[in-house]
mmCIF file of C-alpha atoms and ligand atoms in Angstrom:
data_model
loop_
_atom_site.group_PDB
_atom_site.id
_atom_site.type_symbol
_atom_site.label_atom_id
_atom_site.label_comp_id
_atom_site.label_asym_id
_atom_site.label_seq_id
_atom_site.Cartn_x
_atom_site.Cartn_y
_atom_site.Cartn_z
ATOM 1 C CA MET W 294 -0.104 -0.091 0.039
ATOM 2 C CA LYS W 295 1.263 3.467 -0.692
ATOM 3 C CA ILE W 296 1.590 5.849 2.043
ATOM 4 C CA ALA W 297 2.483 9.410 2.820
ATOM 5 C CA ILE W 298 3.829 10.955 6.171
ATOM 6 C CA ILE W 299 2.435 14.214 7.692
ATOM 7 C CA GLY W 300 4.721 15.518 10.366
ATOM 8 C CA CYS W 301 8.398 15.131 9.964
ATOM 9 C CA GLY W 302 9.515 15.690 13.699
ATOM 10 C CA PHE W 303 11.355 13.968 16.501
ATOM 11 C CA VAL W 304 9.418 10.582 16.014
ATOM 12 C CA ALA W 305 9.266 10.588 12.382
ATOM 13 C CA ASP W 306 12.938 9.272 12.002
ATOM 14 C CA ASN W 307 12.004 6.251 14.130
ATOM 15 C CA TYR W 308 9.182 5.286 11.518
ATOM 16 C CA ILE W 309 11.580 5.936 8.606
ATOM 17 C CA ALA W 310 14.311 3.690 10.136
ATOM 18 C CA MET W 311 11.784 0.547 10.096
ATOM 19 C CA LEU W 312 9.564 1.286 7.077
ATOM 20 C CA ALA W 313 11.918 -0.570 4.685
ATOM 21 C CA GLU W 314 11.472 -3.743 6.812
ATOM 22 C CA HIS W 315 7.787 -3.907 5.685
ATOM 23 C CA THR W 316 7.429 -4.618 2.160
ATOM 24 C CA ASN W 317 3.590 -4.161 2.018
ATOM 25 C CA VAL W 318 3.965 -0.440 2.402
ATOM 26 C CA GLU W 319 5.717 1.913 0.059
ATOM 27 C CA LEU W 320 6.395 5.467 1.107
ATOM 28 C CA LEU W 321 5.758 8.025 -1.636
ATOM 29 C CA GLY W 322 6.733 11.310 0.195
ATOM 30 C CA VAL W 323 6.258 13.366 3.280
ATOM 31 C CA TYR W 324 4.906 16.740 4.302
ATOM 32 C CA ASP W 325 5.487 19.104 7.335
ATOM 33 C CA ARG W 326 4.106 22.668 7.870
ATOM 34 C CA ASP W 327 7.509 23.799 9.096
ATOM 35 C CA ALA W 328 9.325 24.190 5.752
ATOM 36 C CA ALA W 329 12.758 24.174 7.173
ATOM 37 C CA ARG W 330 12.100 20.896 9.098
ATOM 38 C CA LEU W 331 10.572 19.392 5.921
ATOM 39 C CA ALA W 332 13.800 20.336 3.816
ATOM 40 C CA THR W 333 16.347 18.968 6.555
ATOM 41 C CA PHE W 334 14.276 15.600 6.873
ATOM 42 C CA CYS W 335 13.923 15.053 3.209
ATOM 43 C CA ALA W 336 17.569 15.677 2.462
ATOM 44 C CA PHE W 337 18.538 13.539 5.288
ATOM 45 C CA HIS W 338 16.376 10.705 4.307
ATOM 46 C CA LYS W 339 16.252 11.357 0.466
ATOM 47 C CA LEU W 340 12.561 11.694 0.418
ATOM 48 C CA ASN W 341 10.240 13.270 -1.902
ATOM 49 C CA ALA W 342 8.625 16.495 -0.269
ATOM 50 C CA TYR W 343 4.886 17.546 -0.778
ATOM 51 C CA ASP W 344 4.404 21.312 -0.255
ATOM 52 C CA SER W 345 1.015 21.029 1.464
ATOM 53 C CA LEU W 346 -1.433 18.518 2.843
ATOM 54 C CA ALA W 347 -3.693 19.437 -0.051
ATOM 55 C CA ALA W 348 -0.950 18.444 -2.494
ATOM 56 C CA VAL W 349 -0.508 15.025 -0.663
ATOM 57 C CA LEU W 350 -4.263 14.331 -0.784
ATOM 58 C CA ALA W 351 -4.338 15.388 -4.528
ATOM 59 C CA ASP W 352 -1.946 12.561 -5.237
ATOM 60 C CA GLU W 353 -4.256 9.663 -6.204
ATOM 61 C CA ARG W 354 -1.457 7.052 -5.647
ATOM 62 C CA VAL W 355 -1.552 7.648 -1.919
ATOM 63 C CA HIS W 356 -3.788 5.387 -0.132
ATOM 64 C CA MET W 357 -2.897 5.770 3.493
ATOM 65 C CA ILE W 358 -1.911 8.925 5.501
ATOM 66 C CA VAL W 359 0.297 8.376 8.388
ATOM 67 C CA ASN W 360 -0.184 11.276 10.924
ATOM 68 C CA LEU W 361 2.891 12.006 12.905
ATOM 69 C CA THR W 362 1.877 15.648 13.805
ATOM 70 C CA ASN W 363 1.703 16.881 17.480
ATOM 71 C CA PRO W 364 -1.338 15.675 19.417
ATOM 72 C CA SER W 365 -3.037 19.134 18.993
ATOM 73 C CA SER W 366 -3.066 18.411 15.152
ATOM 74 C CA HIS W 367 -4.086 14.908 15.145
ATOM 75 C CA PHE W 368 -7.773 15.446 14.732
ATOM 76 C CA GLU W 369 -7.770 18.017 12.026
ATOM 77 C CA VAL W 370 -5.135 16.075 10.051
ATOM 78 C CA THR W 371 -6.800 12.769 10.261
ATOM 79 C CA MET W 372 -10.386 14.260 9.773
ATOM 80 C CA THR W 373 -9.100 15.965 6.508
ATOM 81 C CA ALA W 374 -7.485 12.810 5.397
ATOM 82 C CA LEU W 375 -10.463 10.626 5.959
ATOM 83 C CA GLN W 376 -12.773 13.159 4.169
ATOM 84 C CA ALA W 377 -10.384 13.017 1.315
ATOM 85 C CA GLY W 378 -11.083 9.106 1.206
ATOM 86 C CA ARG W 379 -7.671 8.044 2.633
ATOM 87 C CA HIS W 380 -7.049 5.331 5.365
ATOM 88 C CA VAL W 381 -5.200 6.895 8.326
ATOM 89 C CA TYR W 382 -2.563 5.602 10.806
ATOM 90 C CA SER W 383 -2.225 8.150 13.452
ATOM 91 C CA GLU W 384 0.291 8.567 16.313
ATOM 92 C CA LYS W 385 -1.261 8.570 19.779
ATOM 93 C CA PRO W 386 -3.564 9.733 21.189
ATOM 94 C CA LEU W 387 -6.150 9.265 18.337
ATOM 95 C CA ALA W 388 -7.702 12.619 19.423
ATOM 96 C CA MET W 389 -7.546 14.828 22.567
ATOM 97 C CA THR W 390 -11.159 14.393 23.555
ATOM 98 C CA MET W 391 -13.648 11.465 23.280
ATOM 99 C CA ALA W 392 -15.863 13.520 21.204
ATOM 100 C CA GLU W 393 -13.400 14.213 18.727
ATOM 101 C CA ALA W 394 -12.209 10.449 18.720
ATOM 102 C CA HIS W 395 -15.855 9.348 18.131
ATOM 103 C CA MET W 396 -16.116 11.839 15.189
ATOM 104 C CA LEU W 397 -13.058 10.364 13.475
ATOM 105 C CA VAL W 398 -14.191 6.799 13.908
ATOM 106 C CA ALA W 399 -17.900 7.602 12.578
ATOM 107 C CA GLU W 400 -16.252 9.276 9.616
ATOM 108 C CA ALA W 401 -13.968 6.250 8.956
ATOM 109 C CA ASP W 402 -16.783 3.777 9.452
ATOM 110 C CA ARG W 403 -19.136 5.744 7.133
ATOM 111 C CA ARG W 404 -16.590 5.701 4.395
ATOM 112 C CA GLY W 405 -15.494 2.152 4.944
ATOM 113 C CA LEU W 406 -11.825 3.378 5.602
ATOM 114 C CA GLY W 407 -9.093 1.954 7.755
ATOM 115 C CA LEU W 408 -8.337 3.993 10.985
ATOM 116 C CA ALA W 409 -5.695 3.015 13.786
ATOM 117 C CA SER W 410 -3.612 4.588 16.188
ATOM 118 C CA ALA W 411 -0.098 3.960 17.795
ATOM 119 C CA PRO W 412 1.323 2.574 19.937
ATOM 120 C CA CYS W 413 1.564 -0.864 18.331
ATOM 121 C CA ASN W 414 3.715 -2.534 20.722
ATOM 122 C CA GLN W 415 0.950 -5.166 21.243
ATOM 123 C CA LEU W 416 2.393 -6.543 18.040
ATOM 124 C CA SER W 417 5.924 -6.968 19.454
ATOM 125 C CA ASP W 418 7.522 -10.309 19.646
ATOM 126 C CA ALA W 419 7.983 -10.080 23.459
ATOM 127 C CA LEU W 420 4.244 -9.510 23.841
ATOM 128 C CA ALA W 421 3.486 -12.472 21.623
ATOM 129 C CA THR W 422 5.603 -14.564 23.926
ATOM 130 C CA LEU W 423 4.002 -13.226 27.160
ATOM 131 C CA LYS W 424 0.661 -13.925 25.558
ATOM 132 C CA ARG W 425 1.652 -17.553 24.854
ATOM 133 C CA GLU W 426 2.645 -17.891 28.457
ATOM 134 C CA VAL W 427 -0.598 -16.621 29.799
ATOM 135 C CA GLN W 428 -2.757 -18.696 27.374
ATOM 136 C CA SER W 429 -0.776 -21.801 28.126
ATOM 137 C CA GLY W 430 -2.227 -22.054 31.547
ATOM 138 C CA ARG W 431 1.281 -22.527 32.991
ATOM 139 C CA LEU W 432 0.759 -19.359 35.348
ATOM 140 C CA GLY W 433 -2.328 -20.583 36.640
ATOM 141 C CA ARG W 434 -5.442 -18.323 36.884
ATOM 142 C CA ILE W 435 -4.424 -14.846 35.956
ATOM 143 C CA VAL W 436 -5.528 -12.491 38.703
ATOM 144 C CA TYR W 437 -3.592 -9.351 38.497
ATOM 145 C CA ALA W 438 -1.089 -7.267 36.512
ATOM 146 C CA GLN W 439 1.316 -4.468 37.339
ATOM 147 C CA ALA W 440 2.432 -2.023 34.652
ATOM 148 C CA GLU W 441 4.940 0.727 35.073
ATOM 149 C CA MET W 442 5.587 3.398 32.754
ATOM 150 C CA ASP W 443 8.145 5.429 34.515
ATOM 151 C CA ASP W 444 10.480 7.501 32.504
ATOM 152 C CA GLY W 445 13.031 8.833 34.986
ATOM 153 C CA MET W 446 13.198 12.361 36.502
ATOM 154 C CA VAL W 447 12.658 13.709 32.920
ATOM 155 C CA PRO W 448 12.321 17.480 34.184
ATOM 156 C CA GLY W 449 15.881 17.300 35.606
ATOM 157 C CA LEU W 450 17.447 15.523 32.544
ATOM 158 C CA ASP W 451 19.300 17.036 29.645
ATOM 159 C CA TRP W 452 16.233 17.099 27.158
ATOM 160 C CA TYR W 453 17.356 20.607 25.902
ATOM 161 C CA ASN W 454 19.811 18.639 23.863
ATOM 162 C CA TRP W 455 17.991 15.612 22.779
ATOM 163 C CA ARG W 456 17.845 15.390 19.019
ATOM 164 C CA SER W 457 16.491 12.823 16.618
ATOM 165 C CA LYS W 458 18.730 11.190 14.080
ATOM 166 C CA SER W 459 17.717 13.943 11.487
ATOM 167 C CA GLY W 460 18.189 16.684 14.134
ATOM 168 C CA ALA W 461 14.774 17.416 15.366
ATOM 169 C CA PRO W 462 14.760 18.662 18.907
ATOM 170 C CA TRP W 463 12.697 16.668 21.560
ATOM 171 C CA PRO W 464 9.367 18.553 21.637
ATOM 172 C CA ALA W 465 9.714 19.361 25.420
ATOM 173 C CA LYS W 466 6.846 22.035 25.394
ATOM 174 C CA ASP W 467 4.386 19.660 23.759
ATOM 175 C CA GLU W 468 5.503 16.669 25.934
ATOM 176 C CA PHE W 469 5.044 18.470 29.107
ATOM 177 C CA GLU W 470 1.940 20.219 28.107
ATOM 178 C CA VAL W 471 0.221 16.989 26.715
ATOM 179 C CA GLY W 472 1.548 15.009 29.679
ATOM 180 C CA CYS W 473 3.190 11.630 30.244
ATOM 181 C CA THR W 474 -0.244 9.831 30.717
ATOM 182 C CA MET W 475 -1.665 10.949 27.384
ATOM 183 C CA GLU W 476 1.842 10.394 25.850
ATOM 184 C CA HIS W 477 2.760 6.877 27.173
ATOM 185 C CA ALA W 478 -0.190 5.225 29.000
ATOM 186 C CA GLY W 479 -1.172 3.404 25.687
ATOM 187 C CA TYR W 480 2.157 1.556 25.644
ATOM 188 C CA HIS W 481 0.797 -0.634 28.515
ATOM 189 C CA ILE W 482 -3.102 -0.329 27.632
ATOM 190 C CA THR W 483 -2.805 -1.937 24.277
ATOM 191 C CA PRO W 484 -0.777 -4.902 25.609
ATOM 192 C CA LEU W 485 -3.142 -5.285 28.482
ATOM 193 C CA VAL W 486 -6.050 -5.190 26.205
ATOM 194 C CA GLU W 487 -4.494 -7.552 23.944
ATOM 195 C CA LEU W 488 -4.095 -10.012 26.835
ATOM 196 C CA PHE W 489 -7.196 -9.475 28.829
ATOM 197 C CA GLY W 490 -9.905 -7.821 26.624
ATOM 198 C CA PRO W 491 -11.539 -4.655 27.146
ATOM 199 C CA VAL W 492 -11.517 -2.599 30.248
ATOM 200 C CA ARG W 493 -14.718 -2.199 32.151
ATOM 201 C CA ARG W 494 -13.931 0.423 34.714
ATOM 202 C CA VAL W 495 -10.987 2.718 35.620
ATOM 203 C CA THR W 496 -10.308 4.189 38.982
ATOM 204 C CA ALA W 497 -7.439 6.730 38.860
ATOM 205 C CA PHE W 498 -5.468 9.300 40.740
ATOM 206 C CA ASN W 499 -3.282 11.978 38.984
ATOM 207 C CA ALA W 500 -1.353 14.928 39.903
ATOM 208 C CA CYS W 501 1.375 17.518 38.730
ATOM 209 C CA LEU W 502 4.153 17.275 41.442
ATOM 210 C CA VAL W 503 6.841 19.388 39.471
ATOM 211 C CA PRO W 504 4.788 22.233 38.342
ATOM 212 C CA ASP W 505 7.751 24.514 37.311
ATOM 213 C CA LYS W 506 9.255 22.211 34.518
ATOM 214 C CA GLY W 507 9.889 23.888 31.334
ATOM 215 C CA ARG W 508 8.882 27.300 32.245
ATOM 216 C CA ASP W 509 11.740 28.733 30.422
ATOM 217 C CA ILE W 510 10.615 27.471 27.065
ATOM 218 C CA GLY W 511 7.065 28.663 27.674
ATOM 219 C CA VAL W 512 5.470 25.619 29.105
ATOM 220 C CA SER W 513 1.927 26.867 30.577
ATOM 221 C CA ILE W 514 -0.259 23.941 30.875
ATOM 222 C CA MET W 515 0.600 21.925 33.815
ATOM 223 C CA SER W 516 -0.614 18.396 32.982
ATOM 224 C CA PRO W 517 -0.163 15.512 35.309
ATOM 225 C CA ASP W 518 3.297 14.116 35.611
ATOM 226 C CA ILE W 519 2.138 11.270 37.672
ATOM 227 C CA SER W 520 -1.071 9.078 37.144
ATOM 228 C CA VAL W 521 -2.090 5.756 38.704
ATOM 229 C CA GLY W 522 -4.939 3.718 37.696
ATOM 230 C CA LEU W 523 -6.737 0.559 38.496
ATOM 231 C CA LEU W 524 -8.128 -1.110 35.517
ATOM 232 C CA GLU W 525 -10.895 -3.557 35.823
ATOM 233 C CA PHE W 526 -11.100 -5.931 32.787
ATOM 234 C CA ASP W 527 -14.216 -7.635 31.531
ATOM 235 C CA GLY W 528 -12.863 -11.032 32.500
ATOM 236 C CA GLY W 529 -12.226 -9.964 36.056
ATOM 237 C CA VAL W 530 -8.337 -9.333 35.881
ATOM 238 C CA VAL W 531 -7.292 -6.027 37.607
ATOM 239 C CA ALA W 532 -4.241 -4.187 36.562
ATOM 240 C CA ARG W 533 -2.539 -1.217 38.264
ATOM 241 C CA LEU W 534 -0.811 1.182 35.834
ATOM 242 C CA SER W 535 1.448 3.813 36.832
ATOM 243 C CA ASN W 536 2.787 6.493 34.549
ATOM 244 C CA THR W 537 5.272 9.160 35.618
ATOM 245 C CA ILE W 538 8.113 11.202 34.209
ATOM 246 C CA LEU W 539 9.458 11.249 37.748
ATOM 247 C CA ALA W 540 10.186 7.759 39.008
ATOM 248 C CA PRO W 541 13.353 5.717 37.940
ATOM 249 C CA ALA W 542 12.893 4.315 34.395
ATOM 250 C CA ASN W 543 10.956 1.125 34.531
ATOM 251 C CA ARG W 544 8.630 0.025 31.839
ATOM 252 C CA SER W 545 7.796 -3.495 33.075
ATOM 253 C CA LEU W 546 4.648 -5.386 33.004
ATOM 254 C CA ARG W 547 4.202 -8.210 35.548
ATOM 255 C CA VAL W 548 1.314 -10.650 35.016
ATOM 256 C CA VAL W 549 0.534 -12.440 38.217
ATOM 257 C CA GLY W 550 -1.208 -15.873 38.003
ATOM 258 C CA THR W 551 -2.066 -18.180 40.929
ATOM 259 C CA GLU W 552 1.026 -20.378 40.015
ATOM 260 C CA ALA W 553 3.509 -18.055 38.460
ATOM 261 C CA VAL W 554 4.526 -14.434 37.542
ATOM 262 C CA ALA W 555 5.346 -13.507 34.178
ATOM 263 C CA THR W 556 7.566 -10.271 33.718
ATOM 264 C CA LEU W 557 8.014 -8.446 30.358
ATOM 265 C CA THR W 558 10.882 -6.506 31.393
ATOM 266 C CA ASP W 559 10.468 -3.678 29.060
ATOM 267 C CA ALA W 560 7.358 -2.704 27.060
ATOM 268 C CA TRP W 561 9.352 -0.427 24.792
ATOM 269 C CA GLU W 562 11.694 -3.399 23.884
ATOM 270 C CA TYR W 563 10.247 -5.590 21.083
ATOM 271 C CA HIS W 564 12.660 -8.529 22.097
ATOM 272 C CA ALA W 565 12.585 -7.791 25.860
ATOM 273 C CA PRO W 566 13.104 -11.074 27.795
ATOM 274 C CA VAL W 567 10.069 -12.705 29.316
ATOM 275 C CA ARG W 568 10.889 -14.061 32.811
ATOM 276 C CA ILE W 569 8.791 -16.582 34.659
ATOM 277 C CA SER W 570 9.145 -16.940 38.177
ATOM 278 C CA PRO W 571 6.957 -19.090 40.575
ATOM 279 C CA THR W 572 4.601 -17.435 42.986
ATOM 280 C CA GLY W 573 6.278 -19.407 45.834
ATOM 281 C CA ALA W 574 3.230 -21.427 46.889
ATOM 282 C CA ARG W 575 5.300 -24.592 46.609
ATOM 283 C CA PHE W 576 8.224 -25.752 48.342
ATOM 284 C CA TRP W 577 11.055 -25.718 45.682
ATOM 285 C CA PRO W 578 10.056 -22.622 44.156
ATOM 286 C CA ARG W 579 9.977 -20.956 47.595
ATOM 287 C CA VAL W 580 13.431 -22.002 48.250
ATOM 288 C CA VAL W 581 14.625 -20.628 44.896
ATOM 289 C CA ARG W 582 12.988 -17.245 45.737
ATOM 290 C CA LYS W 583 14.554 -17.071 49.065
ATOM 291 C CA ILE W 584 18.048 -17.664 47.657
ATOM 292 C CA GLU W 585 17.067 -15.128 44.990
ATOM 293 C CA LYS W 586 16.195 -12.613 47.767
ATOM 294 C CA LYS W 587 19.472 -13.240 49.797
ATOM 295 C CA LEU W 588 21.786 -12.739 46.864
ATOM 296 C CA SER W 589 19.945 -9.870 45.226
ATOM 297 C CA TRP W 590 22.530 -7.484 46.599
ATOM 298 C CA LEU W 591 25.209 -9.447 44.887
ATOM 299 C CA LEU W 592 23.724 -9.963 41.422
ATOM 300 C CA PRO W 593 21.353 -7.784 39.382
ATOM 301 C CA GLY W 594 17.700 -8.468 40.330
ATOM 302 C CA LEU W 595 16.368 -10.474 37.481
ATOM 303 C CA LEU W 596 19.666 -12.530 36.813
ATOM 304 C CA LEU W 597 18.730 -15.259 39.225
ATOM 305 C CA GLY W 598 15.039 -15.327 37.856
ATOM 306 C CA TRP W 599 14.057 -18.491 36.100
ATOM 307 C CA PRO W 600 15.388 -18.788 32.521
ATOM 308 C CA ALA W 601 13.871 -16.262 30.142
ATOM 309 C CA LYS W 602 11.521 -17.510 27.528
ATOM 310 C CA GLN W 603 12.792 -17.397 23.949
ATOM 311 C CA VAL W 604 11.395 -14.352 22.213
ATOM 312 C CA ASP W 605 11.156 -15.113 18.353
ATOM 313 C CA GLY W 606 11.240 -12.571 15.501
ATOM 314 C CA ARG W 607 13.930 -10.648 13.703
ATOM 315 C CA ARG W 608 15.872 -7.993 15.817
ATOM 316 C CA VAL W 609 14.596 -4.534 15.600
ATOM 317 C CA PRO W 610 17.298 -1.684 15.385
ATOM 318 C CA LYS W 611 17.692 0.868 18.318
ATOM 319 C CA THR W 612 15.936 4.240 17.787
ATOM 320 C CA ALA W 613 17.525 7.437 18.840
ATOM 321 C CA GLY W 614 16.217 7.022 22.353
ATOM 322 C CA GLY W 615 18.048 3.582 22.395
ATOM 323 C CA HIS W 616 14.984 1.333 22.359
ATOM 324 C CA ARG W 617 14.529 -1.415 20.116
ATOM 325 C CA MET W 618 10.945 -0.477 18.881
ATOM 326 C CA ASP W 619 9.404 -1.194 15.590
ATOM 327 C CA PHE W 620 7.167 1.990 14.979
ATOM 328 C CA ALA W 621 6.131 0.894 11.555
ATOM 329 C CA ARG W 622 4.740 -2.385 12.450
ATOM 330 C CA GLY W 623 1.195 -0.857 13.170
ATOM 331 C CA ILE W 624 1.207 0.622 9.583
ATOM 332 C CA ALA W 625 2.014 -2.563 8.051
ATOM 333 C CA GLN W 626 -0.566 -4.324 10.006
ATOM 334 C CA LEU W 627 -3.354 -1.849 9.192
ATOM 335 C CA ALA W 628 -2.203 -2.028 5.513
ATOM 336 C CA ALA W 629 -2.364 -5.716 5.494
ATOM 337 C CA GLN W 630 -5.727 -5.928 7.113
ATOM 338 C CA ILE W 631 -7.016 -3.627 4.501
ATOM 339 C CA GLU W 632 -5.326 -5.231 1.467
ATOM 340 C CA SER W 633 -5.457 -8.820 2.248
ATOM 341 C CA GLY W 634 -7.783 -9.441 5.019
ATOM 342 C CA ALA W 635 -5.223 -10.316 7.568
ATOM 343 C CA PRO W 636 -6.732 -10.836 10.959
ATOM 344 C CA VAL W 637 -7.662 -7.590 12.554
ATOM 345 C CA ARG W 638 -5.222 -6.786 15.484
ATOM 346 C CA ILE W 639 -5.667 -3.000 15.265
ATOM 347 C CA GLY W 640 -8.228 -0.592 14.155
ATOM 348 C CA THR W 641 -10.847 1.895 15.157
ATOM 349 C CA ALA W 642 -12.382 0.021 18.166
ATOM 350 C CA LEU W 643 -9.128 -0.545 19.772
ATOM 351 C CA ALA W 644 -7.969 3.003 19.076
ATOM 352 C CA LEU W 645 -11.181 4.604 20.597
ATOM 353 C CA HIS W 646 -10.950 2.214 23.583
ATOM 354 C CA VAL W 647 -7.391 3.069 24.341
ATOM 355 C CA THR W 648 -8.192 6.825 24.052
ATOM 356 C CA GLU W 649 -11.101 6.548 26.544
ATOM 357 C CA VAL W 650 -9.074 4.525 28.996
ATOM 358 C CA THR W 651 -6.150 7.088 28.666
ATOM 359 C CA LEU W 652 -8.394 10.144 29.108
ATOM 360 C CA ALA W 653 -9.943 8.510 32.179
ATOM 361 C CA LEU W 654 -6.451 8.193 33.686
ATOM 362 C CA GLN W 655 -5.633 11.936 32.848
ATOM 363 C CA SER W 656 -9.140 13.210 33.691
ATOM 364 C CA PRO W 657 -8.739 16.406 36.029
ATOM 365 C CA ASP W 658 -11.612 14.943 38.237
ATOM 366 C CA ALA W 659 -10.108 11.363 38.185
ATOM 367 C CA ALA W 660 -9.105 11.238 41.963
ATOM 368 C CA GLY W 661 -10.474 8.086 43.386
ATOM 369 C CA ARG W 662 -13.564 8.009 41.176
ATOM 370 C CA ALA W 663 -14.498 4.739 39.446
ATOM 371 C CA VAL W 664 -15.353 5.648 35.700
ATOM 372 C CA SER W 665 -17.239 3.032 33.684
ATOM 373 C CA MET W 666 -16.031 2.541 30.168
ATOM 374 C CA GLN W 667 -18.621 3.182 27.352
ATOM 375 C CA THR W 668 -16.300 1.799 24.670
ATOM 376 C CA SER W 669 -15.118 -1.851 24.089
ATOM 377 C CA ILE W 670 -13.278 -3.846 21.468
HETATM 378 N N1 NAD R 718 9.044 12.489 20.929
HETATM 379 C C1 NAD R 718 8.911 10.856 20.941
HETATM 380 O O1 NAD R 718 9.875 10.396 21.395
HETATM 381 C C2 NAD R 718 7.725 10.381 20.579
HETATM 382 C C3 NAD R 718 7.739 8.881 20.576
HETATM 383 C C4 NAD R 718 6.449 8.303 20.291
HETATM 384 C C5 NAD R 718 5.380 8.831 19.851
HETATM 385 N N2 NAD R 718 5.403 10.315 19.651
HETATM 386 C C6 NAD R 718 4.264 10.881 19.221
HETATM 387 O O2 NAD R 718 4.548 11.448 17.847
HETATM 388 C C7 NAD R 718 3.766 12.365 17.506
HETATM 389 C C8 NAD R 718 4.778 13.524 17.099
HETATM 390 O O3 NAD R 718 5.589 13.753 18.010
HETATM 391 P P1 NAD R 718 7.128 14.290 17.719
HETATM 392 O O4 NAD R 718 7.872 13.973 18.982
HETATM 393 O O5 NAD R 718 7.621 13.882 16.628
HETATM 394 O O6 NAD R 718 6.779 15.945 17.772
HETATM 395 P P2 NAD R 718 7.446 17.194 16.841
HETATM 396 O O7 NAD R 718 7.003 18.326 17.549
HETATM 397 O O8 NAD R 718 9.096 16.705 17.011
HETATM 398 O O9 NAD R 718 7.042 16.878 15.303
HETATM 399 C C9 NAD R 718 5.802 17.154 14.987
HETATM 400 C C10 NAD R 718 5.767 17.516 13.704
HETATM 401 O O10 NAD R 718 4.429 17.881 13.143
HETATM 402 C C11 NAD R 718 4.429 19.000 12.353
HETATM 403 N N3 NAD R 718 3.115 19.398 12.238
HETATM 404 C C12 NAD R 718 2.222 19.671 13.449
HETATM 405 N N4 NAD R 718 0.945 20.025 12.877
HETATM 406 C C13 NAD R 718 0.942 19.854 11.500
HETATM 407 C C14 NAD R 718 0.019 20.098 10.489
HETATM 408 N N5 NAD R 718 -1.266 20.474 10.759
HETATM 409 N N6 NAD R 718 0.372 19.861 9.221
HETATM 410 C C15 NAD R 718 1.738 19.579 9.080
HETATM 411 N N7 NAD R 718 2.606 19.151 10.043
HETATM 412 C C16 NAD R 718 2.295 19.566 11.161
HETATM 413 C C17 NAD R 718 5.365 19.886 13.150
HETATM 414 O O11 NAD R 718 5.703 21.104 12.304
HETATM 415 C C18 NAD R 718 6.493 18.948 13.627
HETATM 416 O O12 NAD R 718 7.581 19.206 12.721
HETATM 417 C C19 NAD R 718 3.044 12.890 18.751
HETATM 418 O O13 NAD R 718 1.689 12.477 18.600
HETATM 419 C C20 NAD R 718 3.716 12.234 19.940
HETATM 420 O O14 NAD R 718 2.967 11.759 20.990
HETATM 421 C C21 NAD R 718 6.580 10.916 20.048
#
């Protein structure tokens, strides 16, 4: 399927790095409203530049738009593309409000177009391994999951100098104003929904604990820099999801069964090890855990865990941020679904549901209130 990218900023380099791996998509060109950025990006990657969104949409060969603009532009760009009869794969969030997200989905459905949203790490090889373990029954009955999406003390890091491969600065103002929950919660919500089905209810707390970050670059909206949510799934599993740009980096997902715990060590790594350790309910596993605990000062925590499960799939190269993530996999999946009837793994229902759960976590009146979800997958 022939595609065009709108938005040539920090994340766009990560997409270009992986697109060539997916032979069912072909990039015809890119557009950014910032002419200097567009020129730099096209020169760096040797790509064709369009001079407007209208010019992209006038190109009859383009079947899908990949929307990599800032969250505040997502609705407008996606809606314009849908109205021009194009399938859309959008960076997250699908939109900044549920009203807008519903409008996009209605437009896509009305026109019979594909619409999906990042993140796509539920398609990672590591998650496939974790899913196999969950479905095998070896963990026992799954009752609980713990998901951490902590990025370190970002306000104090050297983000002023972070650059993508083609030189785009990390969009600090946008990141701080949109907030880490809107930016990152999806990296756990999508895998959790893939494992346990739709979320029925969310109980959340959020706060902005470092309100003075980025004032020197004009940050004015103080979005939560911490959110903690309890997600109740249709099947009865409960997950605790934490998002911060304050706590030490930890992007692990632990799935707790009555017999064993499976740990996906990093949701951003497509080949992260999946480690299985017994819950300690039986004698020998309990002894192993005790030894593990005693020696933990000597050896890095997980080293003593039971052997990691083999994670299959071709290794993904590192992004500028140092993570092995395949950003383009969602585009390829959507294109395959549309063109060849591949099984539906991403799409409007998932994008809408992830947006609703994310907004429930970010909601200004979240504190301790249980919010019933209106969407499902
Ligand atoms: N920064 C990251 O590490 C990262 C990682 C994963 C996902 N994302 C997501 O990717 C998206 C883009 O983030 P980014 O970091 O690349 O931001 P960015 O600010 O670096 O780049 C966004 C680009 O989109 C362009 N743009 C905005 N509105 C436009 C419009 N209406 N028409 C044409 N061009 C437009 C801007 O000029 C800018 O060059 C966001 O949704 C973000 O949540 C970012």
